[in-house]
PDB file of C-alpha atoms in Angstrom:
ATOM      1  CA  UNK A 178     -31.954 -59.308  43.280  1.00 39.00           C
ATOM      2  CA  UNK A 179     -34.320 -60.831  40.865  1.00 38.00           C
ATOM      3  CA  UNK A 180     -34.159 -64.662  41.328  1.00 36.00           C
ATOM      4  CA  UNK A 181     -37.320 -65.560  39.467  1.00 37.00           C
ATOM      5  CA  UNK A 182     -37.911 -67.962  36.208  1.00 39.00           C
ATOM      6  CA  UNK A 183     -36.332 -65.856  33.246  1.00 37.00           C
ATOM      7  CA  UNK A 184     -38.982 -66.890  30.823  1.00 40.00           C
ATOM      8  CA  UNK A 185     -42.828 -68.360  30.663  1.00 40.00           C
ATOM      9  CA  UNK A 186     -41.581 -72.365  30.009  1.00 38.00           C
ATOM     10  CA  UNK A 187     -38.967 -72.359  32.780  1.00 37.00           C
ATOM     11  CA  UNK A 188     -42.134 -70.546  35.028  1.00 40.00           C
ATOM     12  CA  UNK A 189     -44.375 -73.603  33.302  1.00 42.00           C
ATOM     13  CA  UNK A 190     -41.627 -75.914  34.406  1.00 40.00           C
ATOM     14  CA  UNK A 191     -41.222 -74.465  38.091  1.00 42.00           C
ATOM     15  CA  UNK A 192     -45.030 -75.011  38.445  1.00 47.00           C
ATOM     16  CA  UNK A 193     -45.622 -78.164  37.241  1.00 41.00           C
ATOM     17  CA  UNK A 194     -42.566 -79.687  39.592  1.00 43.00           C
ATOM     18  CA  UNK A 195     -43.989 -77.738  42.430  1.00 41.00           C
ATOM     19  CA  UNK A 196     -47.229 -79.651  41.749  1.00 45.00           C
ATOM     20  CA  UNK A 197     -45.569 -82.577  41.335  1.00 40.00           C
ATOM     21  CA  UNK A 198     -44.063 -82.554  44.699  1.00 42.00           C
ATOM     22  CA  UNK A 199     -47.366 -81.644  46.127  1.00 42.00           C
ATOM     23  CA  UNK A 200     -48.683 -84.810  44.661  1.00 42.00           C
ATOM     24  CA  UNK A 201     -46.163 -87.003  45.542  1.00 40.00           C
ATOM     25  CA  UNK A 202     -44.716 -85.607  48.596  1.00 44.00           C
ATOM     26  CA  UNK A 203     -41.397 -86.657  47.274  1.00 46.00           C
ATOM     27  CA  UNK A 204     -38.572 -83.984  46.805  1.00 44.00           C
ATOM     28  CA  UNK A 205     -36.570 -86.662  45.011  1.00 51.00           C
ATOM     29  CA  UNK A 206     -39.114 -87.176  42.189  1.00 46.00           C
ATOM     30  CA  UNK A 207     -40.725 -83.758  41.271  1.00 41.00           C
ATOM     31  CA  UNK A 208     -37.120 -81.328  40.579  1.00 42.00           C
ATOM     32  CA  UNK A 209     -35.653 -84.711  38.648  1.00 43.00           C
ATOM     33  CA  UNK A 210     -38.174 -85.140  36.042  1.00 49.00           C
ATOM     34  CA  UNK A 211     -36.829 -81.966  34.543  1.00 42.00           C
ATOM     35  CA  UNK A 212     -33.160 -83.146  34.998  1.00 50.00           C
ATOM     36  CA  UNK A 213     -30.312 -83.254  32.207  1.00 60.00           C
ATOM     37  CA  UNK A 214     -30.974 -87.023  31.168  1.00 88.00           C
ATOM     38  CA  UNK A 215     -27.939 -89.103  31.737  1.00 96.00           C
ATOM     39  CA  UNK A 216     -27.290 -92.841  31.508  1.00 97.00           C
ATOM     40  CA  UNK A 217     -29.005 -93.828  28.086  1.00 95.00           C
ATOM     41  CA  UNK A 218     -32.183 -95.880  28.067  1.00 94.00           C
ATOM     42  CA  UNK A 219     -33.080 -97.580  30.793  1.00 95.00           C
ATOM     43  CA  UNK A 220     -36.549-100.060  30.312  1.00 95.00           C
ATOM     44  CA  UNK A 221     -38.143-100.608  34.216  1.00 97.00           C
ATOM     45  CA  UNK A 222     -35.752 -98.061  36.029  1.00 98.00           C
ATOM     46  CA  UNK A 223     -39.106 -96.122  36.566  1.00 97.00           C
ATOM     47  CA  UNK A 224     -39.668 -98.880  39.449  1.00 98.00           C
ATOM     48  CA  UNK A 225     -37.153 -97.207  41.812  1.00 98.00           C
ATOM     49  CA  UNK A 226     -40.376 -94.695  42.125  1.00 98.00           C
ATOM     50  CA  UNK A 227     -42.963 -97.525  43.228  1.00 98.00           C
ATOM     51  CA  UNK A 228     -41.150 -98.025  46.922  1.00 98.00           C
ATOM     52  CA  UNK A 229     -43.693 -98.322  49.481  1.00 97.00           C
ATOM     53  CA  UNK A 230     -42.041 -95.735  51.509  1.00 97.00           C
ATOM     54  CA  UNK A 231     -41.154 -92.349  50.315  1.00 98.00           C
ATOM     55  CA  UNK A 232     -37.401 -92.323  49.064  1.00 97.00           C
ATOM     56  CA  UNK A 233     -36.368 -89.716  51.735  1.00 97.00           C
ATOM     57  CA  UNK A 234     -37.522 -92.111  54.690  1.00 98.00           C
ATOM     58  CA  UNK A 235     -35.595 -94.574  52.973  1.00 98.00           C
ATOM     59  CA  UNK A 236     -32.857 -96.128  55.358  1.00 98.00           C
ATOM     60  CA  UNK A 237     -29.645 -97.877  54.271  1.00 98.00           C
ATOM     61  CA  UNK A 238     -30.279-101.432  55.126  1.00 98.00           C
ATOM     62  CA  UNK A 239     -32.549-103.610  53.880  1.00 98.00           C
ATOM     63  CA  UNK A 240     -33.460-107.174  53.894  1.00 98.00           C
ATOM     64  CA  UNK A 241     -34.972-108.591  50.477  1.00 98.00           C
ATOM     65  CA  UNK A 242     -38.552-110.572  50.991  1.00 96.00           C
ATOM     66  CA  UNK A 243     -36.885-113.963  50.178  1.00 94.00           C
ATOM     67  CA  UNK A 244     -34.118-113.691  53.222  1.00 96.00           C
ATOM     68  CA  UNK A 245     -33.781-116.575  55.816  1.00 96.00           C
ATOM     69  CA  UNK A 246     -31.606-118.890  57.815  1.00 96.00           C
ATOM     70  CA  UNK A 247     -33.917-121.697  57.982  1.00 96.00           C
ATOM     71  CA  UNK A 248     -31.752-123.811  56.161  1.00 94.00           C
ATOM     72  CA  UNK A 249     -30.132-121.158  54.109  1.00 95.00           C
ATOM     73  CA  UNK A 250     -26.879-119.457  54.112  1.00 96.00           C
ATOM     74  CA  UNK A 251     -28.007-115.909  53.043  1.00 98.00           C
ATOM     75  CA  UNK A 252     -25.940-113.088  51.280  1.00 98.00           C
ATOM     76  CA  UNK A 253     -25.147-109.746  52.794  1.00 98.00           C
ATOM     77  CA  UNK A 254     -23.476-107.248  50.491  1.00 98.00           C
ATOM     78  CA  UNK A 255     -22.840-103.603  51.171  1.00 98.00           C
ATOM     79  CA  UNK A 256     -20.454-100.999  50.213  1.00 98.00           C
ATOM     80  CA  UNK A 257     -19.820 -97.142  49.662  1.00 98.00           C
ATOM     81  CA  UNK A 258     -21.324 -94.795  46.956  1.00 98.00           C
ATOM     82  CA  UNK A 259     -19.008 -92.130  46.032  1.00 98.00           C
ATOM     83  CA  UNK A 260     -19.058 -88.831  44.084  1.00 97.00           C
ATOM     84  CA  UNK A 261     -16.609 -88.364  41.427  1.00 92.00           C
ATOM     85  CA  UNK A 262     -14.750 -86.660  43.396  1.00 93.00           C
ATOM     86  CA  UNK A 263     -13.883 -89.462  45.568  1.00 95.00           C
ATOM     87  CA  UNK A 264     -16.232 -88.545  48.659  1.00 97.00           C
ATOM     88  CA  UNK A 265     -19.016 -90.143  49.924  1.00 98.00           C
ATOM     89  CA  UNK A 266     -22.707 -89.655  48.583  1.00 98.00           C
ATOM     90  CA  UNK A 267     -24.941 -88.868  50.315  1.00 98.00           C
ATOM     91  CA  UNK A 268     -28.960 -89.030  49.641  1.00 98.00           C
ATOM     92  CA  UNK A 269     -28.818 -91.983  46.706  1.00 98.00           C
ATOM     93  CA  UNK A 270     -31.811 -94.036  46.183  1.00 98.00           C
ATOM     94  CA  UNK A 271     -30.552 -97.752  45.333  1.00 98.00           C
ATOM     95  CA  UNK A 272     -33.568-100.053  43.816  1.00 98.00           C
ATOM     96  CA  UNK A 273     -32.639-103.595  43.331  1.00 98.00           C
ATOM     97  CA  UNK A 274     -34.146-106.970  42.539  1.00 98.00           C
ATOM     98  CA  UNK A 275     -33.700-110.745  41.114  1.00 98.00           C
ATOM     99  CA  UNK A 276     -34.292-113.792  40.525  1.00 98.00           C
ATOM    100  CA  UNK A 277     -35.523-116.485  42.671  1.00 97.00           C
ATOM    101  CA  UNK A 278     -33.662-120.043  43.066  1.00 96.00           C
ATOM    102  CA  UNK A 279     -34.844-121.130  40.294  1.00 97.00           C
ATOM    103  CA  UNK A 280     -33.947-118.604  38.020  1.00 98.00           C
ATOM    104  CA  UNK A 281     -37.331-116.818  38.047  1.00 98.00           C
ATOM    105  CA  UNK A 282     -38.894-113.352  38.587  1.00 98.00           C
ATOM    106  CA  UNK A 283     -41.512-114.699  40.856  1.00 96.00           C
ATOM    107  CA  UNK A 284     -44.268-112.311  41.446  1.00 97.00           C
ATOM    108  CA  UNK A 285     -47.047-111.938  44.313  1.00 96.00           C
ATOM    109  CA  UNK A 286     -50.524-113.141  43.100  1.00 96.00           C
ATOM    110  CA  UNK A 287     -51.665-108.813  44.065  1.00 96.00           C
ATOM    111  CA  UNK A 288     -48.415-107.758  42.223  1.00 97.00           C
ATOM    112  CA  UNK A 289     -48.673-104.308  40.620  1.00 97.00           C
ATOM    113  CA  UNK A 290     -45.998-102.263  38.481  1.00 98.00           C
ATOM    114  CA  UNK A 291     -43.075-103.387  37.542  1.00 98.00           C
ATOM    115  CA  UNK A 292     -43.577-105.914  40.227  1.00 98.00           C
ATOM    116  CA  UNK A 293     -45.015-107.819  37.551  1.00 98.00           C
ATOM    117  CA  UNK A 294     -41.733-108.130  35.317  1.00 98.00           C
ATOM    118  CA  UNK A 295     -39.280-107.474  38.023  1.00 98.00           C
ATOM    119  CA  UNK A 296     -40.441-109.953  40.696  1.00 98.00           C
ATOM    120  CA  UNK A 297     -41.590-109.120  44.466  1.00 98.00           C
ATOM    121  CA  UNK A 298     -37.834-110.165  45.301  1.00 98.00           C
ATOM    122  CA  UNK A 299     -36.655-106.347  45.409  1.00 98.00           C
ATOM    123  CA  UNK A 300     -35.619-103.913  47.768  1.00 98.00           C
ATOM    124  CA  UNK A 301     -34.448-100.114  48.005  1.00 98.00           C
ATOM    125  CA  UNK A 302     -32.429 -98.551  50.131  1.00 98.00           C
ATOM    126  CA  UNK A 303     -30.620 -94.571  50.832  1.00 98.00           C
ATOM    127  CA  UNK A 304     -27.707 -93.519  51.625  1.00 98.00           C
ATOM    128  CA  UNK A 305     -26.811 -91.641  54.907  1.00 96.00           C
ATOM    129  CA  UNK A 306     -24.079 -88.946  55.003  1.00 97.00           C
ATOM    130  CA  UNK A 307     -21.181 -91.913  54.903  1.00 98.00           C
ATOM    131  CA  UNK A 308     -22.305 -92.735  51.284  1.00 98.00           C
ATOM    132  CA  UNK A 309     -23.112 -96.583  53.079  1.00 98.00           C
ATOM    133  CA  UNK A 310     -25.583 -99.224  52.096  1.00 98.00           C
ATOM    134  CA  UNK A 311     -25.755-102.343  52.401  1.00 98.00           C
ATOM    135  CA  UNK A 312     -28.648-105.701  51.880  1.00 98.00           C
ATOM    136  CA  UNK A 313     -29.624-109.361  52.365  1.00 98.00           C
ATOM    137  CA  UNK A 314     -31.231-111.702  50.068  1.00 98.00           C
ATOM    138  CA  UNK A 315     -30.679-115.318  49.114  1.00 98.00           C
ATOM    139  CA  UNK A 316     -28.537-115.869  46.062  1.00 98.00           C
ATOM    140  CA  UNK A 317     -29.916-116.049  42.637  1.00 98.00           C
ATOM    141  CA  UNK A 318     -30.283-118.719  39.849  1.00 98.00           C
ATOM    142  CA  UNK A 319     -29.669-117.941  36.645  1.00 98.00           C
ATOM    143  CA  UNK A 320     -32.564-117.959  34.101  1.00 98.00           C
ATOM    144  CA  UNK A 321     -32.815-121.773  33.264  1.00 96.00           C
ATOM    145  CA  UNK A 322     -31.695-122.873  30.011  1.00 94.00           C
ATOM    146  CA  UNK A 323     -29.278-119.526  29.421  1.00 94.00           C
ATOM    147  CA  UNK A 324     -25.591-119.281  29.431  1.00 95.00           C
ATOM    148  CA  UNK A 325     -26.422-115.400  31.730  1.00 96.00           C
ATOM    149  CA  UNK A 326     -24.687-115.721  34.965  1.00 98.00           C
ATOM    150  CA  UNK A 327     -26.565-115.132  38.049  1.00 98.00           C
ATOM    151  CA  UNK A 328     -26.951-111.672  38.847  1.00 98.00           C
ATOM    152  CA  UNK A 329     -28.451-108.924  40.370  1.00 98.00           C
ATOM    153  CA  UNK A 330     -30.225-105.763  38.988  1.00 98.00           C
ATOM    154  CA  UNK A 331     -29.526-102.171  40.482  1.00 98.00           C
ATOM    155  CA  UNK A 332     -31.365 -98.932  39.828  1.00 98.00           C
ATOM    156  CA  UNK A 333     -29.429 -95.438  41.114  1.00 97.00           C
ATOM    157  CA  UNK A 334     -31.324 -92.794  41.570  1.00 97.00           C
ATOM    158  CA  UNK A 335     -29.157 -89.396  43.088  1.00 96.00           C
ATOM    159  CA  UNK A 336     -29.818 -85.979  43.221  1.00 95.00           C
ATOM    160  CA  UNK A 337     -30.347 -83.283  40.502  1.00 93.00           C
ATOM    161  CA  UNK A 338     -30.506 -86.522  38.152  1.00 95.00           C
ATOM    162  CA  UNK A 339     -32.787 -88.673  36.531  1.00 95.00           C
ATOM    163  CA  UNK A 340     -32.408 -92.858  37.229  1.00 97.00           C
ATOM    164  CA  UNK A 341     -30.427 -94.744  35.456  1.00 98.00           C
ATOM    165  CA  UNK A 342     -28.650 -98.331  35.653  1.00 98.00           C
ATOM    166  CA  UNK A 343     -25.233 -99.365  36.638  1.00 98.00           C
ATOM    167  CA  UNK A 344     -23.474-103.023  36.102  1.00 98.00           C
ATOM    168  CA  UNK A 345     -25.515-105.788  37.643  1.00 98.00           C
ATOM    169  CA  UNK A 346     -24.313-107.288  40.604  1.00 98.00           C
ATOM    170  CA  UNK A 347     -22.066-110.620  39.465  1.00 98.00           C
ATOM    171  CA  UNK A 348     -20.374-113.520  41.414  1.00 98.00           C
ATOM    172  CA  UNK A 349     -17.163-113.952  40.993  1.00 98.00           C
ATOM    173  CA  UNK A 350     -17.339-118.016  41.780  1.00 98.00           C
ATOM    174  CA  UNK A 351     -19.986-117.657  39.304  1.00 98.00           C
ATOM    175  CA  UNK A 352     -18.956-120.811  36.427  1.00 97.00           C
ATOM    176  CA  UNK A 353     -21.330-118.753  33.696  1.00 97.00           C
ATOM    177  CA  UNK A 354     -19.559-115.334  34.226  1.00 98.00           C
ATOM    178  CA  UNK A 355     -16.476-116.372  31.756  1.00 97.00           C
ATOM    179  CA  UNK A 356     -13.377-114.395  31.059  1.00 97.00           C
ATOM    180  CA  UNK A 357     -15.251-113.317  27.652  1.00 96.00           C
ATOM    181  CA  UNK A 358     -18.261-111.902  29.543  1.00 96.00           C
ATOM    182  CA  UNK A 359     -15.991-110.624  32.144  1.00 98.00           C
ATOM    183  CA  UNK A 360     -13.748-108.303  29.557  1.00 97.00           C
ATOM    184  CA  UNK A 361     -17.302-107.551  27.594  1.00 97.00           C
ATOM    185  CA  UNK A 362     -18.813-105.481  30.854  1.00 98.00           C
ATOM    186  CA  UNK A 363     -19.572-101.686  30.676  1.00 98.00           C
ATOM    187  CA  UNK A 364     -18.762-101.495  34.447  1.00 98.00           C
ATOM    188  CA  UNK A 365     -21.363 -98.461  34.987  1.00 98.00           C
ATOM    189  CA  UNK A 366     -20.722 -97.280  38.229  1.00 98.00           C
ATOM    190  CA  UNK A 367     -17.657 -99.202  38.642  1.00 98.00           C
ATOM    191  CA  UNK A 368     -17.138-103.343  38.522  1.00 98.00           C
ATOM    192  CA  UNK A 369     -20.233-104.977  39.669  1.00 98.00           C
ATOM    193  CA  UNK A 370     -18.249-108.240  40.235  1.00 98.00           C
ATOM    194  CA  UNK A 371     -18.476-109.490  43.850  1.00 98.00           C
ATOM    195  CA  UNK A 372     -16.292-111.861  45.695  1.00 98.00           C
ATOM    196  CA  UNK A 373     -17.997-113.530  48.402  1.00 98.00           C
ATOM    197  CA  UNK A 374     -17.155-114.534  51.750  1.00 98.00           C
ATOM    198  CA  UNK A 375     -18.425-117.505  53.658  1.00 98.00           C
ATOM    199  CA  UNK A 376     -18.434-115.919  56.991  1.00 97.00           C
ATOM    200  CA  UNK A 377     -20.274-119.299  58.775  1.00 95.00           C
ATOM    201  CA  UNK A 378     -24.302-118.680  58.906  1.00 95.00           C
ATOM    202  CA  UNK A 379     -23.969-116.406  55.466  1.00 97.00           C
ATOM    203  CA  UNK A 380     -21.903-115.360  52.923  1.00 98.00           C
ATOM    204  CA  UNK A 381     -20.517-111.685  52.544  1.00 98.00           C
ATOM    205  CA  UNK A 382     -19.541-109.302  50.127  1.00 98.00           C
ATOM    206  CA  UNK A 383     -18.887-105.698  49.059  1.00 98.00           C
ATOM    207  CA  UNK A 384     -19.357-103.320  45.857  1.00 98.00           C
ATOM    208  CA  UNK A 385     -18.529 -99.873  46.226  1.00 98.00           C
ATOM    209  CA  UNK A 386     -20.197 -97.400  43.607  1.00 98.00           C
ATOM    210  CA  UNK A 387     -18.609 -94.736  41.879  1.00 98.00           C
ATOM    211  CA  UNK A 388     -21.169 -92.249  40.524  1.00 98.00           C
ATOM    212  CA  UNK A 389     -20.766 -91.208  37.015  1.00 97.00           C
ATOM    213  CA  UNK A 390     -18.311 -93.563  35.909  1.00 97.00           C
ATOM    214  CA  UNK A 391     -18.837 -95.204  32.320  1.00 98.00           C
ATOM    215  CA  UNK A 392     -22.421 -93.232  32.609  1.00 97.00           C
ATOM    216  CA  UNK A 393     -22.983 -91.947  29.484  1.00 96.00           C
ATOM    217  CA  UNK A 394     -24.390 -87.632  29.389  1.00 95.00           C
ATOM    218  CA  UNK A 395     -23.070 -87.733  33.275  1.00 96.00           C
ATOM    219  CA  UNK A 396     -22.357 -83.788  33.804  1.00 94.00           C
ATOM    220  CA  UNK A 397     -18.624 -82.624  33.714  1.00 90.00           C
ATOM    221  CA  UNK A 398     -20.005 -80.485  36.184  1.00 88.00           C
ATOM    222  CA  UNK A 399     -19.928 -83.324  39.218  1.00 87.00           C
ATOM    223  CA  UNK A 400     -17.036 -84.779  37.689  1.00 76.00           C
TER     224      UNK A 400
END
């Protein structure tokens, strides 16, 4: 059975991926950058690709640069990434990042990337089989003199699909996220709004994702 390229570009395309993943030694990177785009623009989401480990080593837990209990209560959120079809997903690449306590994307003096707009307060992570992940950080300010709740920015990245951004991460204590902001959210991937928990030495919460919803071009075919 003939299971080759059907014509010269798809051949083109084929090679240049395979060359790709030679570079890179990512599988994640190299078969995506060919991918049906989905999710509309997305300005930085390129950054999920400067992780100093490769994405597949990725595990599901990580702690953010700026985490301590030296006189801090620190957050810890997790939850569940799910298909569309209501099971769990497996093999997603979640980049995130934020603000400091002052409101600021504070970078490292070496900074390089989108390290520079994005701050060194970032982390990714990848789900397992169980479709888990989960993080600590300290909580963020919002950027001084703006009415922008506090928040906190998420890349996905899953299989057989380019990146693209879901709803930020929200408080729901949060005095800036109003009822007008609340009812003005796209809720990409689901609500991003998260109640915390004061659970003595940190506070908790949990966001599950739900892959494809309100994701504009998302495939009926994983639907």
């Amino acid at each position: 059975m003939d299971v080759q390229p059907k014509n010269r570009t798809t051949m083109k395309t084929h090679r240049i991926a395979i060359l790709f993943t030679l570079l890179t030694g990512s599988s994640l990177v190299s078969p995506n950058t060919f991918a049906q785009k989905v999710g509309g623009p997305c300005e930085g989401c390129e950054a999920i690709y400067e992780s100093p480990v490769p994405l597949e080593n990725l595990k599901s837990t990580v702690m953010l640069p700026d985490v301590t209990w030296e006189g801090k209560k620190p957050l810890g959120i997790n939850g569940t990434v799910y298909k569309a079809d209501g099971t769990p997903a497996a093999g997603v690449v979640l980049y995130i990042y934020h603000t400091d306590e002052t409101g600021h994307y504070t970078a490292k003096s070496d900074a390089k990337g989108w390290e520079k707009r994005h701050g060194s307060i970032r982390g990714w992570m990848r789900t397992g089989a169980n479709g888990f992940y989960k993080f600590g950080t300290l909580r963020p300010a919002p950027y001084p003199g703006h009415s922008d709740p506090a928040h906190i920015h998420i890349t996905i990245k899953e299989p057989g699909l380019n990146e693209y951004y879901i709803d930020e991460f929200l408080f729901d204590d949060d005095p800036l996220l109003t009822a007008d902001q609340r009812r003005k959210l796209e809720n990409r991937g689901g609500s991003g709004i998260v109640k915390l928990i004061d659970a003595g030495n940190m506070y908790k919460g949990e966001r599950n994702i739900y892959l494809g919803k309100n994701i504009p071009n998302y495939p009926a075919t994983r639907k």
